[in-house]
mmCIF file of C-alpha atoms and ligand atoms in Angstrom:
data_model
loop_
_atom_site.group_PDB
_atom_site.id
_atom_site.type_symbol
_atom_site.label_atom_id
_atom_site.label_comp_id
_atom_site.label_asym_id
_atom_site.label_seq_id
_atom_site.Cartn_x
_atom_site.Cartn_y
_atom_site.Cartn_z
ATOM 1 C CA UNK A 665 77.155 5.590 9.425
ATOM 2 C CA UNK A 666 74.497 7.725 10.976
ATOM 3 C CA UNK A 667 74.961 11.183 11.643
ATOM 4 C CA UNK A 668 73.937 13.631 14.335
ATOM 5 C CA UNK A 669 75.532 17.032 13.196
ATOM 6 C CA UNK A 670 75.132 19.248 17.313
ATOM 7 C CA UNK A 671 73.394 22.018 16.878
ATOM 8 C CA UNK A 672 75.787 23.590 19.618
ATOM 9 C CA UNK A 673 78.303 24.936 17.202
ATOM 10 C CA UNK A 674 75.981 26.622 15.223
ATOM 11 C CA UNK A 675 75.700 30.385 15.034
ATOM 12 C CA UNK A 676 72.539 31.054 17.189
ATOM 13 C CA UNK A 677 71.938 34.075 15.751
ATOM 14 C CA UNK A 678 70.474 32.465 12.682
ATOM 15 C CA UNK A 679 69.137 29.305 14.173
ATOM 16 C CA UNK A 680 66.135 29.097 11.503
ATOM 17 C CA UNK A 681 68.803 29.175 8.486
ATOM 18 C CA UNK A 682 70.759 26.683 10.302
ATOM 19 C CA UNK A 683 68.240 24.549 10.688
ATOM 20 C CA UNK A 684 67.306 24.954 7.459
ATOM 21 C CA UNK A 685 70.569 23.904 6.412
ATOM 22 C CA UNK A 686 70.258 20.393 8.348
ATOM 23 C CA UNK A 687 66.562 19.524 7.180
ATOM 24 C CA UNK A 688 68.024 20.376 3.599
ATOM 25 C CA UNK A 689 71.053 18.166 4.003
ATOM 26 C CA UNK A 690 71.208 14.053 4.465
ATOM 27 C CA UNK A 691 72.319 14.390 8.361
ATOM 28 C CA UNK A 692 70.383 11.541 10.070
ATOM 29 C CA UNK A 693 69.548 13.323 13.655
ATOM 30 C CA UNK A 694 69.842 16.578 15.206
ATOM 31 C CA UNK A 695 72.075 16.150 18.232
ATOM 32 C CA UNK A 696 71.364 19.278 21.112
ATOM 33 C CA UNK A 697 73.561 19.588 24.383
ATOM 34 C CA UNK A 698 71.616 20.104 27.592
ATOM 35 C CA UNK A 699 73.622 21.950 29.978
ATOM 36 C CA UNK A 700 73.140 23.095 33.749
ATOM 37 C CA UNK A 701 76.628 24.839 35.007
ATOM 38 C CA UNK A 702 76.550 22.346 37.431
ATOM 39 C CA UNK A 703 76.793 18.849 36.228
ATOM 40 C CA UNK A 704 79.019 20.557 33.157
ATOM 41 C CA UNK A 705 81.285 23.838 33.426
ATOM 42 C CA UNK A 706 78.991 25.537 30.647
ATOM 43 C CA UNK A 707 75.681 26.336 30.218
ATOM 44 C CA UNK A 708 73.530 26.340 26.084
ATOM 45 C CA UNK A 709 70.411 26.239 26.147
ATOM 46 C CA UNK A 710 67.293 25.039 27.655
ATOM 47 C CA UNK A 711 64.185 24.439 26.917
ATOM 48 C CA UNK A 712 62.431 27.427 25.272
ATOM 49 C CA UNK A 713 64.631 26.991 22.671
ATOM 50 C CA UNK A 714 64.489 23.877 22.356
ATOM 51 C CA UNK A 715 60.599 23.896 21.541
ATOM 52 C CA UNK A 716 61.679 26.336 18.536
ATOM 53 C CA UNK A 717 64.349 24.190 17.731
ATOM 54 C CA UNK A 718 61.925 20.945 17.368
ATOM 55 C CA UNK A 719 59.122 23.207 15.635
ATOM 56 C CA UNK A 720 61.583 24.154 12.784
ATOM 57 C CA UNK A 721 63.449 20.764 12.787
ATOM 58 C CA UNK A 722 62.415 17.617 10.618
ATOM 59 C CA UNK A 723 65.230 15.140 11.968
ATOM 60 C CA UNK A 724 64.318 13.078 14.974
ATOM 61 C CA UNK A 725 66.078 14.880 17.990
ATOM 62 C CA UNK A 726 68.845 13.348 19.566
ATOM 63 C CA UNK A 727 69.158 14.911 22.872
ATOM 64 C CA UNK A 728 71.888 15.018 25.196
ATOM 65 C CA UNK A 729 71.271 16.062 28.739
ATOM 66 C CA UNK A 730 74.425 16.983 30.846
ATOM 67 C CA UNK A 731 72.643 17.618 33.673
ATOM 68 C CA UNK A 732 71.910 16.868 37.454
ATOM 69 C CA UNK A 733 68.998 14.848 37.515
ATOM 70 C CA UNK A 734 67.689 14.920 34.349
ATOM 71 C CA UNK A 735 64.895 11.859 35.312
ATOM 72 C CA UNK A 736 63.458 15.678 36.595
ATOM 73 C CA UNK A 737 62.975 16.476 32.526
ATOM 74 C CA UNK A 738 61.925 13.162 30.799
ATOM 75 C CA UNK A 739 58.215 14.818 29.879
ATOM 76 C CA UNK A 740 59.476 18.084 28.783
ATOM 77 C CA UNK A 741 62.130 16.332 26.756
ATOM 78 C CA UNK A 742 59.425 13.863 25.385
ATOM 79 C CA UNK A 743 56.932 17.106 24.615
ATOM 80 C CA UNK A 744 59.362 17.996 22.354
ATOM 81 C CA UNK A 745 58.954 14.944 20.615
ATOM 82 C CA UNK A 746 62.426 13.943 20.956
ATOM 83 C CA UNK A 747 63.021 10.316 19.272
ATOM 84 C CA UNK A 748 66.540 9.762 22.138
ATOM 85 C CA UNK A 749 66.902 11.294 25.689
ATOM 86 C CA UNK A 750 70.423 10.465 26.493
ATOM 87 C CA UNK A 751 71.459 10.730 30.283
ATOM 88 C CA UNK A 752 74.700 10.522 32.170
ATOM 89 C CA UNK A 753 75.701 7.533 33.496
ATOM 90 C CA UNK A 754 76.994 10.030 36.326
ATOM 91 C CA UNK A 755 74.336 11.761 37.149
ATOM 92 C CA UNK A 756 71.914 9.004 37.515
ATOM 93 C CA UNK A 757 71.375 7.478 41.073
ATOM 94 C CA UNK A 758 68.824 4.936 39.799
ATOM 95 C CA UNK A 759 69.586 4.528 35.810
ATOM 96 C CA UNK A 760 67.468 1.574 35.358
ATOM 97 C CA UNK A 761 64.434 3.435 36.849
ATOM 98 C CA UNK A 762 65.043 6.342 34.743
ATOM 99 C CA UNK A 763 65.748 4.312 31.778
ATOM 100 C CA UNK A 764 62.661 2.872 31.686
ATOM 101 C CA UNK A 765 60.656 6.111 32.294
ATOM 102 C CA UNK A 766 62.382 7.065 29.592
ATOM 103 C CA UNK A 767 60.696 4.276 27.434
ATOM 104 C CA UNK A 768 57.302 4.617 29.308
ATOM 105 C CA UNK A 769 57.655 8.460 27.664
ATOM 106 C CA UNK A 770 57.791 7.128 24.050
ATOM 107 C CA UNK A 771 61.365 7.835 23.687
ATOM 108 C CA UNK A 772 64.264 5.196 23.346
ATOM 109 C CA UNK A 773 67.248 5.759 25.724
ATOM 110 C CA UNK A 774 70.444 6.576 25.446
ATOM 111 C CA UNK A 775 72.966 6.358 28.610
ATOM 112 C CA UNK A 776 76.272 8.333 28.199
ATOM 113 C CA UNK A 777 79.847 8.240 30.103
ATOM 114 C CA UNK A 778 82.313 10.454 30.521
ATOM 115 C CA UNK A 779 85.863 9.754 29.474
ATOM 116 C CA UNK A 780 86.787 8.659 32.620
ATOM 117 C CA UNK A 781 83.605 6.305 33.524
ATOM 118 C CA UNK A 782 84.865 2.558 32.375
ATOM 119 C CA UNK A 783 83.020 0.443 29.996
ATOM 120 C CA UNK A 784 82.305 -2.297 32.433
ATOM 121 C CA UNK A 785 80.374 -0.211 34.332
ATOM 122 C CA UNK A 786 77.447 -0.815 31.714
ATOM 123 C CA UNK A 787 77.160 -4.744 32.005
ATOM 124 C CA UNK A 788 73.540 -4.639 34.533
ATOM 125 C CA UNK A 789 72.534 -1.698 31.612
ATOM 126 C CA UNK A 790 73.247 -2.681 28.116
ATOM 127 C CA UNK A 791 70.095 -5.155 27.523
ATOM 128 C CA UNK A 792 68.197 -2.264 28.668
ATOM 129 C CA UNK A 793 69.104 0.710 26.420
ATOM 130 C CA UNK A 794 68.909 1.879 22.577
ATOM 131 C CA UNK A 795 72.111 3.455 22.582
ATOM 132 C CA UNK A 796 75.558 4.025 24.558
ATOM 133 C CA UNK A 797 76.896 7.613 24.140
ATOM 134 C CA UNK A 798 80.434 7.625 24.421
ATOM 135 C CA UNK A 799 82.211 10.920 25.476
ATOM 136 C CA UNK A 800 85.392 11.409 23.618
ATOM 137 C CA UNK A 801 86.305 14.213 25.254
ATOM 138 C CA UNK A 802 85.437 16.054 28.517
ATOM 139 C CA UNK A 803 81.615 17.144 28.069
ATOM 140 C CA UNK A 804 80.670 20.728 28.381
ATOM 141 C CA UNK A 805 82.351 22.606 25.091
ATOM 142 C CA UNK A 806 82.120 21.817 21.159
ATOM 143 C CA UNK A 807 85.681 22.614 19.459
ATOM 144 C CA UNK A 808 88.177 20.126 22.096
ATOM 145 C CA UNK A 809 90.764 17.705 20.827
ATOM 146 C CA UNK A 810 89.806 13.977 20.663
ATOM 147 C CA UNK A 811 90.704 12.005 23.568
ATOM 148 C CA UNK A 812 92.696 8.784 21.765
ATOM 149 C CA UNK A 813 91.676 6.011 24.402
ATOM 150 C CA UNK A 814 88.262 6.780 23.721
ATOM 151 C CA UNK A 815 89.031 4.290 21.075
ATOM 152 C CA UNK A 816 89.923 1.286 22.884
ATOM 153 C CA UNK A 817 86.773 1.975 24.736
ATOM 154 C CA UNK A 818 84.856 1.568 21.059
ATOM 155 C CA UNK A 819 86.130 -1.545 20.965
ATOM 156 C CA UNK A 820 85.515 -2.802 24.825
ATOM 157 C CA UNK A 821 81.804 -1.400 24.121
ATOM 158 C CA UNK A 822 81.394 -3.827 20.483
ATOM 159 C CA UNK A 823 82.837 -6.254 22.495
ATOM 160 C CA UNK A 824 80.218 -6.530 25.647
ATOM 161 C CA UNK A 825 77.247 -5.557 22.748
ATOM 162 C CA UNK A 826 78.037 -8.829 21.278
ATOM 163 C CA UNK A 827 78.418 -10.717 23.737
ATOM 164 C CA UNK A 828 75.237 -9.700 25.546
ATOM 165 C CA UNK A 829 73.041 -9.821 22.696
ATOM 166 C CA UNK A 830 72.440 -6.162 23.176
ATOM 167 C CA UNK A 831 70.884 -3.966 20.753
ATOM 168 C CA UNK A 832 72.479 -0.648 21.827
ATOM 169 C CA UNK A 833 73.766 1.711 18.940
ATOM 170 C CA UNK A 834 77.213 2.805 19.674
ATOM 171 C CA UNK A 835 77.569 6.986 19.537
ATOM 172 C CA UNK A 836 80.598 8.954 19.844
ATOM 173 C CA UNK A 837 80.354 12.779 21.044
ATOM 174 C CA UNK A 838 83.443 15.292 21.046
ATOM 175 C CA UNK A 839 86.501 15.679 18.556
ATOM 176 C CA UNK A 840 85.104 13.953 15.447
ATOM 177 C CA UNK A 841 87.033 15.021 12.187
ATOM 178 C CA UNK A 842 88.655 14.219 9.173
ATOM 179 C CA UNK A 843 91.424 11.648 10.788
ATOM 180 C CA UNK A 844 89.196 10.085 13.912
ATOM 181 C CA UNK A 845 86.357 9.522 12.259
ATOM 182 C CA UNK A 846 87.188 6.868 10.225
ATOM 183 C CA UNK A 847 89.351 5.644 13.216
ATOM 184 C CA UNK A 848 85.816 5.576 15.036
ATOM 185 C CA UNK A 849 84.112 3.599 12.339
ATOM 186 C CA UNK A 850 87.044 0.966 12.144
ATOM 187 C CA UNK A 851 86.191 0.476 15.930
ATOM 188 C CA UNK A 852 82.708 -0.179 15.508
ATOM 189 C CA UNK A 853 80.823 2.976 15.818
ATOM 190 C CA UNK A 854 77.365 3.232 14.849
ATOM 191 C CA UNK A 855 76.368 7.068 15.241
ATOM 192 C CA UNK A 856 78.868 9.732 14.889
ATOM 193 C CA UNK A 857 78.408 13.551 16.748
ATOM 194 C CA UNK A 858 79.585 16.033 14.815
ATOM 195 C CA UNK A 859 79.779 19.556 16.174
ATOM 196 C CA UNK A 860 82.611 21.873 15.036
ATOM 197 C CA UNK A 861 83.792 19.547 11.999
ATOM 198 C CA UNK A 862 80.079 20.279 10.414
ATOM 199 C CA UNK A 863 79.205 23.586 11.203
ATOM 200 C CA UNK A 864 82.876 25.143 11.007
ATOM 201 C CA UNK A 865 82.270 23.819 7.578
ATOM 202 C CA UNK A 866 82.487 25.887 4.068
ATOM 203 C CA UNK A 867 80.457 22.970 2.230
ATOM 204 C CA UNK A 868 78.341 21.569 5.992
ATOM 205 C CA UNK A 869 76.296 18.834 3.941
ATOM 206 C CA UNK A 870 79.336 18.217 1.725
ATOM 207 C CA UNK A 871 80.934 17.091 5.172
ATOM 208 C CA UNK A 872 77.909 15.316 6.266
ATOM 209 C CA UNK A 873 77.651 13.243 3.085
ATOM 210 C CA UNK A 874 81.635 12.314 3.662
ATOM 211 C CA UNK A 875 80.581 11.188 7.326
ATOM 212 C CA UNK A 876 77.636 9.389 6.099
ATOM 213 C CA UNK A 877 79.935 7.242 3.761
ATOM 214 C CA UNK A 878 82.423 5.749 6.375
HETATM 215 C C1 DX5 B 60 80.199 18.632 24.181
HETATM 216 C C2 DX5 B 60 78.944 18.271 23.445
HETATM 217 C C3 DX5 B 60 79.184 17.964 22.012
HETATM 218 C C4 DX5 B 60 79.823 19.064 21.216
HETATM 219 C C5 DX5 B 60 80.823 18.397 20.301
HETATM 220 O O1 DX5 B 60 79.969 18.648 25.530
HETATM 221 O O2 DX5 B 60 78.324 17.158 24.025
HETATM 222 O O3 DX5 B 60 78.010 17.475 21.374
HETATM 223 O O4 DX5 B 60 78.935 19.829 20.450
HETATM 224 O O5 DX5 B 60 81.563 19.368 19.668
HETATM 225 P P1 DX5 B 60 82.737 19.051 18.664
HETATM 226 O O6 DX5 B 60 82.161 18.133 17.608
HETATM 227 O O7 DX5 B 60 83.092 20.402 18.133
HETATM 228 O O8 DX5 B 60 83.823 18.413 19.441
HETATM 229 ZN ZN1 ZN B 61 76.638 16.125 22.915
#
């Protein structure tokens, strides 16, 4: 399983020893929420520091972008050298545009849907991206319960990857714990978020490594 511990439920007043923490520690990525009080009730961080964020970090940056428009952001994103720019199905009027600007940037892309945005909706998409972000629960706040159908739509998502031919990784954001994230991997998961579970942690990389096994 790869791992993407969020940087969101951190403590930001001690960034650099968190950080430190995750360079030290097997995690695979660095997940880091994007947020705009608009497109999402909340608002992080942006991105001044995000470019101390990617100057202290030595994973490759997974970065998630709940925001309006974020085809606005693709260079600042990729001047962070950020390996994934995820972006919201919702909040893209022309996805396969952006997704390929994305690409043209040097980045892979990663499109994401909300709990409520269906599977299916991905079939003119999935040739086309690195990686499906699945929301499993609403975005916008680290620490919510685990939405269970977000499950079934694991399995819908395997389902259209293999019969596509697709290469897409399969990533699962929100409410991933001791008891769903093995229920995630059984569904075919490929890349699980971790925000809360990691960093609410006594032993973080102890919890990291028990991810990393499933
Ligand atoms: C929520 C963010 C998540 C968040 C997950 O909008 O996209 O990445 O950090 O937090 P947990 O793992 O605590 O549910
Ligand atoms: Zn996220």
């Amino acid at each position: 399983m790869i791992v993407s511990p969020s940087l969101l439920a951190a403590d930001f007043g001690n960034l650099e020893r968190e950080i430190g923490m995750i360079n030290r520690s097997h995690a695979d990525w660095l997940h880091l929420d994007v947020m705009d009080g608009v497109f999402v009730p909340n608002i992080s961080f942006g991105f001044p520091v995000l470019e101390a964020v990617a100057r202290l970090c030595q994973k490759p940056l997974d970065v998630h972008l709940m925001i309006e428009r974020p085809e606005k952001f693709v260079n600042e994103v990729a001047k962070l050298g950020a390996m994934m720019m995820n972006v919201h199905y919702e909040a893209c009027v022309h996805l396969n545009r952006t997704i390929h600007v994305i690409h043209d940037a040097g980045m892979k892309a990663g499109v994401t849907l909300n709990p409520s945005t269906p599977v299916c909706l991905l079939e003119d998409v999935i040739r086309d991206v690195d990686m499906v972000l699945l929301m499993t629960v609403n975005p916008g706040f680290g620490g919510q319960k685990f939405i269970e159908h977000s499950l079934d739509k694991v399995r819908q998502l395997r389902q259209m990857i293999e019969r596509t031919g697709s290469k897409a990784l399969i990533e699962v954001d929100g409410g991933v714990n001791a008891k769903t994230a093995p229920q995630l991997a059984e569904a075919g998961v490929d890349v699980l978020v971790a925000g809360s579970y990691v960093f609410g942690a006594e032993q973080p990389e102890q919890v990291i490594d028990q991810l990393r096994a499933l």
